[in-house]
Coordinates of C-alpha atoms in Angstrom, one line a residue:
Chain A
M102 CA 21.7 -96.0 -48.1
T103 CA 19.4 -95.9 -45.1
D104 CA 16.4 -93.8 -44.1
A105 CA 18.8 -92.0 -41.6
D106 CA 21.0 -90.8 -44.4
V107 CA 20.4 -87.2 -45.4
I108 CA 23.2 -87.0 -48.0
V109 CA 25.0 -89.8 -49.8
T110 CA 27.5 -89.0 -52.5
K111 CA 29.0 -91.6 -54.8
D112 CA 32.3 -90.9 -56.5
I113 CA 31.7 -87.2 -57.1
I114 CA 34.0 -85.6 -59.6
K115 CA 33.8 -82.0 -60.6
T116 CA 36.1 -80.6 -63.3
Y117 CA 36.2 -76.9 -64.2
E118 CA 37.7 -75.2 -67.2
D119 CA 40.0 -72.5 -66.1
G120 CA 41.4 -70.5 -69.0
G121 CA 41.0 -73.6 -71.2
V122 CA 42.8 -75.8 -68.7
P123 CA 40.7 -78.5 -67.0
V124 CA 40.9 -78.2 -63.2
Q125 CA 39.6 -81.1 -61.1
A126 CA 38.2 -79.5 -58.0
V127 CA 36.6 -82.6 -56.5
R128 CA 38.2 -85.9 -57.2
G129 CA 35.9 -88.8 -56.4
I130 CA 34.3 -88.1 -53.0
D131 CA 32.1 -90.7 -51.3
F132 CA 30.4 -89.1 -48.4
T133 CA 27.5 -89.8 -46.1
L134 CA 25.7 -87.4 -43.7
T135 CA 23.1 -88.9 -41.4
K136 CA 20.1 -87.3 -39.7
G137 CA 20.8 -85.0 -36.8
E138 CA 24.5 -84.6 -37.5
F139 CA 26.3 -81.3 -36.7
T140 CA 29.2 -81.7 -39.0
A141 CA 31.9 -79.3 -40.2
I142 CA 33.9 -79.8 -43.4
I143 CA 37.3 -78.4 -43.0
G144 CA 40.2 -77.9 -45.2
P145 CA 42.6 -75.3 -46.6
S146 CA 41.5 -72.7 -49.1
G147 CA 41.2 -74.2 -52.6
S148 CA 40.8 -77.7 -51.2
G149 CA 37.4 -78.1 -52.9
K150 CA 35.0 -77.5 -49.9
T151 CA 33.0 -74.9 -51.7
T152 CA 32.7 -76.9 -54.9
F153 CA 31.7 -80.0 -52.9
L154 CA 29.0 -78.0 -51.0
N155 CA 27.7 -76.5 -54.3
V156 CA 27.4 -80.0 -55.8
I157 CA 25.7 -81.7 -52.9
T158 CA 23.1 -78.9 -52.7
G159 CA 22.4 -78.9 -56.4
L160 CA 23.7 -75.4 -56.9
D161 CA 26.2 -76.9 -59.3
T162 CA 26.2 -80.2 -61.3
P163 CA 28.9 -82.8 -60.8
S164 CA 31.0 -83.9 -63.9
S165 CA 30.3 -87.4 -62.8
G166 CA 29.0 -89.3 -59.8
E167 CA 25.7 -89.4 -57.9
V168 CA 24.3 -87.1 -55.2
W169 CA 21.4 -88.5 -53.1
L170 CA 19.7 -86.0 -50.8
S171 CA 16.9 -87.2 -48.5
G172 CA 16.5 -90.3 -50.7
K173 CA 16.3 -88.4 -54.0
L174 CA 18.8 -88.5 -56.7
L175 CA 19.7 -84.8 -57.2
T176 CA 21.8 -85.3 -60.3
S177 CA 18.7 -86.5 -62.3
M178 CA 16.5 -83.4 -61.4
S179 CA 15.5 -80.6 -63.8
G180 CA 16.1 -76.9 -62.9
N181 CA 12.6 -76.4 -61.4
E182 CA 12.7 -79.7 -59.6
L183 CA 16.0 -78.7 -58.0
S184 CA 14.7 -75.3 -57.0
D185 CA 11.6 -76.9 -55.4
F186 CA 13.8 -79.5 -53.7
R187 CA 16.2 -77.0 -52.3
R188 CA 13.2 -74.9 -51.1
D189 CA 11.6 -77.8 -49.3
H190 CA 14.7 -79.7 -48.0
I191 CA 17.7 -77.4 -47.6
G192 CA 18.2 -74.3 -45.5
F193 CA 21.2 -72.1 -46.5
I194 CA 23.3 -69.8 -44.4
F195 CA 26.1 -68.0 -46.2
Q196 CA 29.0 -66.1 -44.9
A197 CA 27.7 -62.7 -45.6
Y198 CA 25.1 -60.7 -47.5
N199 CA 22.7 -63.5 -46.7
L200 CA 19.6 -61.4 -46.5
F201 CA 17.6 -59.6 -49.1
P202 CA 18.3 -56.0 -48.3
V203 CA 14.9 -54.6 -49.3
L204 CA 12.9 -57.0 -47.2
T205 CA 12.3 -56.7 -43.5
V206 CA 13.5 -59.3 -41.0
E207 CA 10.1 -60.9 -41.0
E208 CA 9.8 -60.9 -44.8
N209 CA 13.3 -62.4 -45.1
V210 CA 12.5 -65.2 -42.7
E211 CA 9.1 -66.0 -44.3
Y212 CA 10.5 -65.9 -47.9
V213 CA 11.0 -69.6 -48.2
M214 CA 7.6 -70.4 -46.8
L215 CA 6.1 -67.8 -49.2
L216 CA 7.7 -69.9 -52.0
Q217 CA 6.2 -73.0 -50.5
G218 CA 2.7 -71.3 -50.5
T219 CA 2.3 -71.4 -46.7
P220 CA -0.8 -69.4 -45.6
K221 CA -0.1 -66.0 -44.2
E222 CA -1.2 -66.7 -40.6
E223 CA 0.9 -69.8 -40.4
R224 CA 3.8 -68.0 -41.8
H225 CA 3.6 -65.2 -39.3
E226 CA 3.2 -67.6 -36.4
K227 CA 6.3 -69.7 -37.5
V228 CA 8.4 -66.6 -38.2
M229 CA 7.7 -65.1 -34.8
D230 CA 8.3 -68.4 -33.1
I231 CA 11.8 -68.9 -34.8
L232 CA 12.7 -65.2 -34.3
G233 CA 11.9 -65.7 -30.6
K234 CA 14.2 -68.7 -30.6
V235 CA 17.1 -66.6 -32.1
G236 CA 16.3 -63.7 -29.8
L237 CA 15.1 -61.3 -32.5
A238 CA 11.4 -61.2 -32.1
D239 CA 11.5 -57.4 -31.5
Y240 CA 13.3 -56.8 -34.8
A241 CA 10.7 -58.3 -37.1
G242 CA 10.0 -55.0 -38.8
R243 CA 13.5 -53.9 -39.3
L244 CA 15.5 -53.9 -42.5
P245 CA 18.8 -56.0 -42.4
S246 CA 20.8 -52.8 -42.8
R247 CA 19.7 -51.7 -39.3
L248 CA 21.0 -54.9 -37.7
S249 CA 24.5 -55.8 -36.6
G250 CA 26.5 -58.6 -38.4
G251 CA 25.7 -61.1 -35.7
Q252 CA 22.0 -60.2 -35.7
Q253 CA 21.9 -60.6 -39.5
Q254 CA 23.4 -64.1 -39.2
R255 CA 20.8 -65.0 -36.6
V256 CA 18.1 -63.9 -39.0
A257 CA 19.8 -66.1 -41.7
V258 CA 19.7 -69.0 -39.3
A259 CA 16.0 -68.3 -38.6
R260 CA 15.4 -68.2 -42.4
A261 CA 17.3 -71.5 -42.9
M262 CA 15.4 -73.3 -40.2
V263 CA 11.9 -71.8 -40.3
S264 CA 10.4 -74.3 -42.7
K265 CA 12.1 -77.2 -40.9
P266 CA 14.3 -78.5 -43.8
S267 CA 16.0 -81.8 -43.5
L268 CA 19.4 -80.2 -43.9
V269 CA 20.9 -76.8 -43.0
I270 CA 24.0 -75.9 -45.0
A271 CA 26.2 -73.2 -43.4
D272 CA 29.1 -71.9 -45.5
E273 CA 31.6 -70.0 -43.4
P274 CA 28.8 -68.7 -41.2
T275 CA 31.2 -67.0 -38.8
A276 CA 33.6 -65.5 -41.4
N277 CA 32.5 -61.9 -40.8
L278 CA 31.8 -62.1 -37.1
D279 CA 34.0 -61.5 -34.0
S280 CA 34.8 -64.5 -31.9
K281 CA 32.3 -63.7 -29.1
T282 CA 29.4 -63.3 -31.6
S283 CA 30.6 -66.4 -33.5
G284 CA 30.6 -68.5 -30.3
A285 CA 27.1 -67.3 -29.4
L286 CA 25.8 -68.0 -32.9
L287 CA 27.3 -71.5 -32.9
D288 CA 25.9 -72.2 -29.4
M289 CA 22.5 -71.2 -30.6
M290 CA 22.7 -73.3 -33.8
R291 CA 23.9 -76.3 -31.8
S292 CA 21.1 -76.0 -29.3
L293 CA 18.6 -75.7 -32.2
N294 CA 20.2 -78.9 -33.6
E295 CA 19.7 -80.7 -30.4
E296 CA 16.2 -79.3 -29.9
T297 CA 14.9 -80.0 -33.4
G298 CA 17.1 -82.9 -34.6
M299 CA 17.8 -80.9 -37.8
T300 CA 21.0 -81.8 -39.7
F301 CA 23.7 -79.2 -40.0
L302 CA 26.6 -79.2 -42.4
F303 CA 29.3 -76.5 -42.1
S304 CA 32.1 -75.5 -44.3
T305 CA 34.7 -73.6 -42.2
H306 CA 38.2 -72.5 -41.3
D307 CA 37.0 -71.2 -37.9
E308 CA 38.2 -73.0 -34.8
I309 CA 35.1 -71.9 -33.0
V310 CA 33.0 -73.8 -35.4
M311 CA 35.3 -76.8 -35.3
K312 CA 35.2 -76.9 -31.5
R313 CA 31.4 -77.0 -31.5
A314 CA 31.0 -79.5 -34.4
K315 CA 30.1 -83.0 -33.4
K316 CA 32.0 -84.4 -36.4
L317 CA 34.8 -83.1 -38.6
V318 CA 35.4 -84.0 -42.2
V319 CA 38.6 -83.0 -43.8
I320 CA 38.9 -82.3 -47.5
R321 CA 42.3 -81.8 -49.1
D322 CA 43.1 -81.5 -52.8
G323 CA 39.5 -82.4 -53.7
K324 CA 39.5 -85.7 -51.8
L325 CA 38.3 -86.7 -48.3
D326 CA 41.3 -86.8 -46.1
G327 CA 39.7 -88.3 -43.0
S328 CA 36.8 -87.7 -40.6
G329 CA 36.1 -88.2 -37.0
S330 CA 33.5 -87.6 -34.3
I331 CA 34.1 -85.3 -31.4
E332 CA 32.7 -85.8 -28.0
G333 CA 31.0 -83.0 -26.3
Chain B
M176 CA 3.7 -65.0 -54.2
F177 CA 3.1 -62.7 -57.2
G178 CA 1.9 -59.9 -54.9
R179 CA 5.1 -60.3 -52.9
L180 CA 7.2 -60.2 -56.0
V181 CA 5.5 -57.0 -57.0
K182 CA 6.4 -55.5 -53.6
F183 CA 9.9 -56.9 -53.8
A184 CA 10.4 -55.5 -57.3
W185 CA 9.1 -52.1 -56.2
R186 CA 11.5 -51.9 -53.3
S187 CA 14.4 -53.2 -55.4
V188 CA 13.8 -50.4 -57.9
W189 CA 14.3 -47.9 -55.1
K190 CA 17.4 -49.7 -53.7
N191 CA 19.5 -47.6 -56.1
R192 CA 17.5 -44.4 -55.9
R193 CA 19.9 -42.4 -58.0
R194 CA 19.9 -44.8 -60.9
T195 CA 16.2 -45.2 -60.8
I196 CA 15.7 -41.4 -60.9
I197 CA 18.2 -41.0 -63.7
T198 CA 16.7 -43.8 -65.8
G199 CA 13.2 -42.4 -65.0
L200 CA 14.3 -39.0 -66.2
A201 CA 15.9 -40.3 -69.3
V202 CA 12.9 -42.4 -70.3
G203 CA 10.5 -39.7 -69.0
L204 CA 12.3 -37.1 -71.2
G205 CA 11.9 -39.3 -74.2
L206 CA 8.2 -39.7 -73.4
A207 CA 7.7 -36.0 -72.8
S208 CA 9.5 -35.2 -76.1
M209 CA 7.2 -37.6 -77.9
M210 CA 4.1 -36.0 -76.4
F211 CA 5.4 -32.6 -77.2
T212 CA 6.4 -33.5 -80.7
E213 CA 3.0 -34.9 -81.4
A214 CA 1.4 -31.8 -79.9
L215 CA 3.7 -29.6 -82.0
M216 CA 3.0 -31.5 -85.2
S217 CA -0.7 -31.4 -84.4
G218 CA -0.4 -27.6 -83.9
M219 CA 1.6 -27.3 -87.2
S220 CA -1.0 -29.4 -89.0
T221 CA -3.8 -27.3 -87.6
H222 CA -1.9 -24.1 -88.5
M223 CA -1.2 -25.4 -92.0
I224 CA -4.8 -26.3 -92.6
S225 CA -6.0 -23.1 -91.0
Q226 CA -3.5 -21.0 -93.1
T227 CA -4.6 -22.8 -96.2
T228 CA -8.2 -22.4 -95.7
M229 CA -8.3 -19.0 -94.0
S230 CA -5.8 -17.1 -96.1
W231 CA -7.5 -17.7 -99.5
M232 CA -8.9 -21.1 -100.3
G233 CA -11.8 -21.5 -97.9
D234 CA -12.8 -24.9 -96.6
G235 CA -13.8 -25.9 -100.1
Q236 CA -14.5 -24.5 -103.6
I237 CA -16.8 -24.9 -106.5
H238 CA -15.5 -24.6 -110.1
R239 CA -16.7 -25.5 -113.5
E240 CA -15.2 -28.9 -114.4
G241 CA -11.9 -28.4 -116.2
F242 CA -11.4 -24.9 -115.0
R243 CA -8.7 -25.8 -112.5
E244 CA -6.8 -27.8 -115.0
T245 CA -7.0 -25.3 -117.9
G246 CA -7.7 -21.9 -116.4
R247 CA -9.8 -21.1 -119.4
I248 CA -11.9 -18.0 -118.6
T249 CA -14.9 -19.3 -120.5
L250 CA -15.2 -22.1 -118.0
T251 CA -17.4 -20.2 -115.5
V252 CA -19.5 -22.0 -112.9
N253 CA -22.6 -23.4 -114.6
R254 CA -26.1 -22.3 -113.6
P255 CA -24.6 -19.8 -111.1
D256 CA -27.9 -18.6 -109.8
S257 CA -29.0 -22.1 -108.8
I258 CA -25.6 -22.8 -107.2
L259 CA -25.8 -19.5 -105.2
A260 CA -29.4 -20.3 -104.1
M261 CA -28.4 -23.7 -102.9
L262 CA -25.5 -22.3 -101.0
E263 CA -27.8 -19.6 -99.4
A264 CA -30.1 -22.4 -98.2
D265 CA -27.3 -24.8 -97.0
T266 CA -27.0 -24.8 -93.2
S267 CA -23.5 -26.5 -93.4
V268 CA -22.2 -23.5 -95.3
T269 CA -21.6 -20.5 -93.1
A270 CA -20.2 -18.1 -95.7
F271 CA -19.2 -18.1 -99.4
T272 CA -17.8 -15.7 -101.9
T273 CA -17.5 -15.6 -105.7
R274 CA -14.3 -14.9 -107.7
I275 CA -13.3 -14.3 -111.3
I276 CA -9.9 -15.5 -112.2
S277 CA -8.0 -14.6 -115.3
P278 CA -4.5 -14.3 -116.6
A279 CA -3.6 -10.7 -117.2
S280 CA -0.7 -8.3 -117.6
L281 CA -0.1 -5.3 -115.4
Q282 CA 1.6 -2.3 -116.8
S283 CA 2.9 0.5 -114.8
T284 CA 4.7 3.5 -116.1
M285 CA 8.0 1.6 -115.7
E286 CA 7.3 -2.1 -116.0
M287 CA 4.9 -4.8 -117.3
K288 CA 4.3 -8.0 -115.5
P289 CA 2.2 -11.1 -116.1
V290 CA -0.2 -11.9 -113.2
T291 CA -3.4 -13.5 -112.3
M292 CA -6.2 -11.0 -112.0
I293 CA -8.6 -11.9 -109.4
G294 CA -12.0 -10.3 -109.1
V295 CA -13.2 -10.5 -105.5
D296 CA -16.4 -9.5 -103.9
P297 CA -15.4 -6.9 -101.3
A298 CA -18.6 -7.6 -99.3
T299 CA -18.1 -11.3 -98.8
D300 CA -14.4 -11.9 -99.4
P301 CA -13.3 -10.9 -95.9
G302 CA -15.2 -13.9 -94.5
L303 CA -13.2 -16.2 -96.7
S304 CA -9.8 -14.8 -97.2
M305 CA -7.1 -12.7 -95.4
L306 CA -6.9 -10.2 -98.2
E307 CA -8.4 -7.3 -96.2
A308 CA -6.2 -8.1 -93.2
A309 CA -3.1 -8.5 -95.5
V310 CA -3.4 -4.9 -96.8
D311 CA -0.6 -3.2 -94.9
T312 CA -0.3 -0.1 -97.0
G313 CA -3.3 1.9 -98.3
S314 CA -6.7 0.4 -97.9
Y315 CA -9.1 -2.4 -98.9
F316 CA -11.7 -1.8 -101.6
S317 CA -13.4 1.5 -101.0
G318 CA -16.3 0.9 -103.4
D319 CA -14.6 2.7 -106.3
S320 CA -14.4 0.2 -109.2
T321 CA -10.9 1.3 -110.2
D322 CA -9.4 0.2 -106.9
L323 CA -6.5 -2.2 -107.3
I324 CA -4.7 -4.2 -104.6
I325 CA -1.4 -5.7 -105.4
G326 CA 1.2 -7.6 -103.4
W327 CA 4.3 -5.8 -102.1
K328 CA 6.7 -7.8 -104.3
L329 CA 4.6 -7.0 -107.4
A330 CA 4.6 -3.4 -106.4
Q331 CA 8.4 -3.5 -106.2
D332 CA 8.6 -5.3 -109.6
L333 CA 6.4 -2.7 -111.2
D334 CA 8.1 0.1 -109.3
A335 CA 4.6 1.2 -108.3
T336 CA 3.2 2.7 -105.1
L337 CA -0.1 3.9 -103.8
G338 CA -2.0 6.1 -106.2
D339 CA -0.1 5.0 -109.2
V340 CA -1.9 4.2 -112.4
I341 CA -1.8 0.6 -113.6
I342 CA -3.3 -0.7 -116.8
I343 CA -4.6 -4.3 -116.7
T344 CA -5.0 -6.1 -120.0
A345 CA -6.7 -9.4 -120.2
A346 CA -8.4 -11.7 -122.7
E347 CA -12.1 -11.4 -123.0
A348 CA -14.4 -14.3 -123.0
D349 CA -15.2 -13.8 -126.7
S350 CA -11.5 -13.8 -127.5
G351 CA -10.9 -10.1 -127.7
L352 CA -8.5 -8.1 -125.5
A353 CA -9.7 -5.7 -122.8
S354 CA -7.8 -3.1 -121.0
S355 CA -8.8 -1.1 -118.0
L356 CA -7.1 1.6 -115.9
F357 CA -6.8 1.1 -112.2
F358 CA -5.2 3.0 -109.3
V359 CA -3.2 1.2 -106.7
T360 CA -5.2 1.7 -103.5
G361 CA -3.7 -1.1 -101.4
I362 CA -0.5 -3.0 -101.1
C363 CA -0.8 -6.3 -99.4
R364 CA 1.6 -8.7 -97.7
F365 CA 0.4 -12.3 -97.5
G366 CA 3.9 -13.9 -97.1
S367 CA 3.4 -16.1 -100.2
D368 CA 4.8 -15.4 -103.6
V369 CA 1.5 -16.5 -105.2
Q370 CA -0.3 -13.5 -103.7
D371 CA 2.5 -11.1 -103.1
R372 CA 4.1 -11.3 -106.6
Y373 CA 1.7 -12.9 -109.0
S374 CA -1.8 -11.7 -108.1
A375 CA -3.7 -8.5 -108.6
F376 CA -7.0 -8.0 -106.9
V377 CA -9.9 -6.0 -108.3
D378 CA -13.6 -5.7 -107.7
I379 CA -15.5 -8.6 -109.2
G380 CA -18.0 -6.3 -110.8
L381 CA -15.4 -4.6 -112.9
A382 CA -13.5 -7.8 -113.6
G383 CA -16.8 -9.3 -114.9
S384 CA -17.6 -6.4 -117.2
M385 CA -14.0 -6.1 -118.4
L386 CA -14.0 -9.8 -119.4
G387 CA -17.6 -10.0 -120.6
L388 CA -18.6 -12.2 -117.7
E389 CA -21.2 -10.1 -116.0
G390 CA -23.1 -12.2 -113.4
E391 CA -20.7 -15.1 -113.8
F392 CA -17.7 -16.3 -111.8
H393 CA -15.0 -19.0 -112.0
E394 CA -14.9 -19.9 -108.3
V395 CA -17.0 -20.1 -105.2
A396 CA -15.0 -20.3 -102.0
L397 CA -16.9 -21.8 -99.1
R398 CA -16.6 -21.6 -95.3
L399 CA -18.2 -24.6 -93.6
T400 CA -19.5 -25.3 -90.1
D401 CA -16.6 -27.7 -89.6
I402 CA -13.2 -27.4 -91.2
E403 CA -12.8 -31.2 -91.1
M404 CA -15.6 -31.5 -93.7
G405 CA -13.0 -30.3 -96.2
R406 CA -10.8 -33.3 -95.4
D407 CA -13.3 -36.0 -96.5
P408 CA -14.2 -36.0 -100.2
A409 CA -16.9 -38.7 -99.6
L410 CA -19.2 -36.3 -97.6
P411 CA -22.5 -35.5 -99.4
I412 CA -21.8 -31.8 -99.5
W413 CA -19.2 -32.3 -102.3
S414 CA -21.5 -34.4 -104.4
R415 CA -24.4 -32.0 -103.7
Y416 CA -22.5 -29.2 -105.5
S417 CA -20.8 -31.3 -108.1
V418 CA -23.8 -30.8 -110.4
F419 CA -24.5 -29.0 -113.7
G420 CA -21.0 -29.7 -114.9
N421 CA -19.5 -28.2 -111.8
S422 CA -17.1 -29.7 -109.4
A423 CA -17.0 -29.2 -105.6
E424 CA -13.9 -30.1 -103.6
G425 CA -12.7 -29.7 -100.1
W426 CA -9.4 -28.2 -99.0
A427 CA -7.6 -31.6 -98.8
E428 CA -8.2 -32.2 -102.5
L429 CA -7.6 -28.6 -103.5
A430 CA -4.3 -28.3 -101.7
S431 CA -2.9 -31.7 -102.2
Q432 CA 0.5 -30.5 -101.2
V433 CA -0.9 -29.8 -97.7
G434 CA -2.1 -33.4 -97.6
S435 CA 1.3 -34.6 -98.6
M436 CA 2.9 -32.4 -96.0
L437 CA 0.5 -33.8 -93.4
N438 CA 1.4 -37.3 -94.5
M439 CA 5.1 -36.4 -94.2
V440 CA 4.5 -35.0 -90.7
N441 CA 2.8 -38.2 -89.7
M442 CA 5.6 -40.3 -91.2
S443 CA 8.3 -38.2 -89.4
M444 CA 6.3 -38.6 -86.2
M445 CA 6.4 -42.3 -86.6
I446 CA 10.1 -42.4 -87.3
T447 CA 10.7 -40.1 -84.3
A448 CA 8.6 -42.4 -82.2
I449 CA 10.5 -45.5 -83.3
I450 CA 13.9 -43.9 -82.6
L451 CA 12.8 -42.6 -79.2
F452 CA 11.1 -45.8 -78.1
G453 CA 14.2 -47.7 -79.3
L454 CA 16.3 -45.5 -77.0
V455 CA 13.8 -46.1 -74.2
V456 CA 14.1 -49.8 -74.6
F457 CA 17.9 -49.7 -74.6
G458 CA 17.9 -47.4 -71.6
I459 CA 15.8 -49.8 -69.6
V460 CA 17.6 -52.9 -70.7
N461 CA 20.9 -51.2 -69.8
S462 CA 19.6 -50.1 -66.4
L463 CA 18.2 -53.5 -65.6
F464 CA 21.4 -55.3 -66.6
M465 CA 23.4 -53.0 -64.4
S466 CA 20.9 -53.9 -61.6
V467 CA 21.2 -57.6 -62.3
Y468 CA 25.0 -57.6 -62.3
E469 CA 25.1 -55.5 -59.1
R470 CA 22.7 -57.9 -57.4
M471 CA 24.3 -61.1 -58.7
Y472 CA 24.9 -62.4 -55.2
E473 CA 21.3 -61.6 -54.1
F474 CA 20.0 -63.4 -57.1
G475 CA 22.3 -66.3 -56.3
V476 CA 20.9 -66.5 -52.8
M477 CA 17.4 -66.3 -54.1
K478 CA 18.0 -69.2 -56.4
A479 CA 19.8 -71.1 -53.7
V480 CA 16.9 -70.9 -51.3
G481 CA 14.5 -72.3 -54.0
T482 CA 13.3 -69.4 -56.1
R483 CA 12.4 -70.8 -59.5
P484 CA 14.1 -69.2 -62.6
S485 CA 10.6 -68.0 -63.8
A486 CA 10.0 -66.2 -60.5
L487 CA 13.3 -64.5 -60.8
A488 CA 12.6 -63.5 -64.4
T489 CA 9.2 -62.3 -63.4
M490 CA 10.7 -60.1 -60.6
V491 CA 13.1 -58.4 -63.1
V492 CA 10.2 -57.8 -65.5
L493 CA 8.2 -56.3 -62.6
E494 CA 11.2 -54.1 -61.8
A495 CA 11.1 -53.0 -65.5
F496 CA 7.3 -52.3 -65.0
W497 CA 8.0 -50.2 -62.0
L498 CA 10.8 -48.3 -63.7
G499 CA 8.2 -47.7 -66.5
V500 CA 5.7 -46.4 -64.0
V501 CA 8.2 -44.0 -62.5
S502 CA 9.3 -43.0 -66.0
I503 CA 5.8 -42.3 -67.3
L504 CA 4.9 -40.3 -64.2
I505 CA 7.9 -38.1 -64.8
G506 CA 7.4 -38.0 -68.5
T507 CA 3.7 -37.4 -68.5
V508 CA 4.0 -34.5 -65.9
L509 CA 6.9 -33.1 -67.9
G510 CA 5.2 -33.5 -71.2
I511 CA 1.9 -31.9 -70.1
L512 CA 3.9 -29.0 -68.5
I513 CA 5.9 -28.4 -71.7
I514 CA 2.8 -28.6 -73.9
W515 CA 0.8 -26.4 -71.6
I516 CA 3.5 -23.7 -71.4
T517 CA 4.3 -23.7 -75.2
S518 CA 0.6 -23.8 -76.0
K519 CA 0.3 -20.5 -74.1
T520 CA 3.4 -18.9 -75.4
G521 CA 3.5 -20.5 -78.9
L522 CA 6.7 -21.2 -80.8
D523 CA 7.6 -18.5 -83.3
F524 CA 9.4 -19.8 -86.4
G525 CA 9.4 -16.4 -88.0
M526 CA 7.7 -15.9 -91.4
I527 CA 8.4 -19.1 -93.4
E528 CA 6.6 -20.7 -96.3
V529 CA 6.4 -24.4 -96.6
S530 CA 4.6 -26.0 -99.6
G531 CA 2.9 -22.7 -100.2
V532 CA 1.6 -22.5 -96.7
I533 CA 2.8 -19.5 -94.7
F534 CA 3.8 -19.8 -91.1
D535 CA 3.5 -16.1 -90.2
S536 CA 2.6 -16.5 -86.6
A537 CA 3.6 -18.6 -83.6
I538 CA 2.7 -22.3 -83.7
H539 CA 0.7 -23.4 -80.7
P540 CA 1.1 -27.1 -79.8
I541 CA -2.3 -28.8 -79.6
T542 CA -3.0 -31.8 -77.5
D543 CA -5.8 -34.2 -78.2
W544 CA -6.4 -35.1 -74.6
S545 CA -8.2 -38.3 -75.6
R546 CA -4.9 -39.5 -77.2
L547 CA -2.8 -38.4 -74.2
W548 CA -2.8 -41.9 -72.7
I549 CA -1.3 -43.6 -75.8
Y550 CA 2.4 -42.6 -75.4
P551 CA 2.5 -43.3 -71.7
V552 CA 0.8 -46.6 -72.1
A553 CA 3.1 -47.5 -75.0
T554 CA 6.1 -46.5 -72.9
L555 CA 5.0 -48.6 -70.0
L556 CA 4.3 -51.6 -72.3
L557 CA 7.7 -51.2 -73.9
T558 CA 9.7 -50.8 -70.7
T559 CA 7.9 -53.9 -69.3
L560 CA 8.7 -55.9 -72.4
A561 CA 12.3 -54.5 -72.3
G562 CA 12.6 -56.3 -68.9
I563 CA 12.1 -59.7 -70.5
Y564 CA 15.6 -60.1 -71.8
P565 CA 17.4 -59.2 -68.5
G566 CA 14.8 -61.2 -66.7
I567 CA 15.6 -64.3 -68.7
H568 CA 19.3 -63.6 -68.1
A569 CA 18.7 -63.4 -64.4
G570 CA 16.5 -66.6 -64.4
R571 CA 19.3 -68.5 -66.1
L572 CA 22.0 -67.4 -63.7
N573 CA 24.0 -70.2 -62.2
A574 CA 23.5 -69.8 -58.5
A575 CA 26.9 -71.2 -57.6
A576 CA 28.6 -68.9 -60.1
A577 CA 26.6 -65.9 -58.9
M578 CA 27.7 -66.5 -55.3
R579 CA 31.2 -67.6 -56.1
K580 CA 32.6 -64.9 -53.9
S581 CA 31.1 -66.6 -50.9
L582 CA 30.7 -70.3 -51.4

């Protein structure tokens, strides 16, 4: 493991009980993600992408194996340590319903910094800066319900990136968007990746995401089924 | 962060406006009914005490020791002149009247009935009893010593009416029998069998001479500056008159059944409160669990982005707090409104007798405004505490499971 490694997993296995029957969703994955990558995990439904993402972000615990994130062994952390670690090191973008509906755009974006105890002035400054980058500076006071799906996802991107985490996890970020909006969102994320050097890891079925990813990782039947870098 | 959680919780409570209003109404109605029940019970208690003391008993009485237990007519108040002089000089006694009480039989032309003959002082009794007001046929004592007032039920039993001759026979103090002839001049209606069927009221002067007890009496009924003085047997007034072999007692001791009734009222209030507060707790817990399950995904996202379980639990408890605030606002306004209206109109139960106390007029709920805060504060405290269990549940949610639809 080197300083450039953001995620390292060693022989991750995750077994679920489904109606009393054990189901092995992840079957021994060794995986490394290095700093600045813009990588998409692809694979058919039920291949284990979601379970793998849950495990490497500490949202779920592996049945066996190790997960190292930014040099820390995730699998040995307590509940509060995991919460704090996610807060400080991981930005999340989910496929839908990302935002807290009762908070305004600005409040949604600053939420993680609020958890971190960032002073109000600094929060406001950073929020307005990132909202400017995603083109939503004029929408700071709006509730998510008054934004389009694409705008909501841009707010989610802003929230995921505002505290400059070492890793941004985006799970099917374009699942509920049309192709034009999806393309624009991915272009924006890629330029932010290039601008900030932040690491992005996607889970997707979407060709638009695959085309813009710098590297693709294939998961099939709970195992890595190859990976490769893409020029462009 | 806590301030933001407070704001977050407040907005979350209003996310499902209809459910919040329905829950607030349900809890508020419980609170309003508690406030109203206490006011009603307080009104009933006041009415009971008032009826007990105003109708006949007074706020307290003085007897010779042993008289109340035996009813022996020889047990008249000792040193009556000294007692009366003390009462005249006592600033805490606003009025008093003397009575002679003796078992007697009443004989009309048709029937004979055993009763208690009560010699009352027509000049002072109206300040202590409702006898004058209870006379609904005929008139109160006119000054003629042969005047007799009987209850309407006794009049029926004797088949007697106004102007009829009644012969009263009673034992004299020196063991002889005395009989006197009276004319029914008034028929009264108290609402209680004690007075309406088993009592006959005559002038104290004639009762005294008939029984050989001139200048003596068995009972002094007192009206005090504060009715509550009759509740506390430890007050000096009662020991002051418990002298010369006499015994002075307040209404709480004299009418112990009223005290028992009041205890029962308090007990039933407590049981009602426990049931209603139990319902409040279940209502809030149910509402919060519905909210938690509805917002499972939102809680999952909150946990995913780094919200600690304790912060999540705190937010749910804060939501319970805000639900409580909404509920107590609704309940307090509703409760005050109901109490205010019913205290003006009164609640008429008809003429009923409970433990010898007559409810012959409408009961007016009474609110002790200094206690008004107790139920709302208790409701708020309970609703907030009720949020702990759903809060812990939310805090323990597995983020991945909560968001399974997405991830």
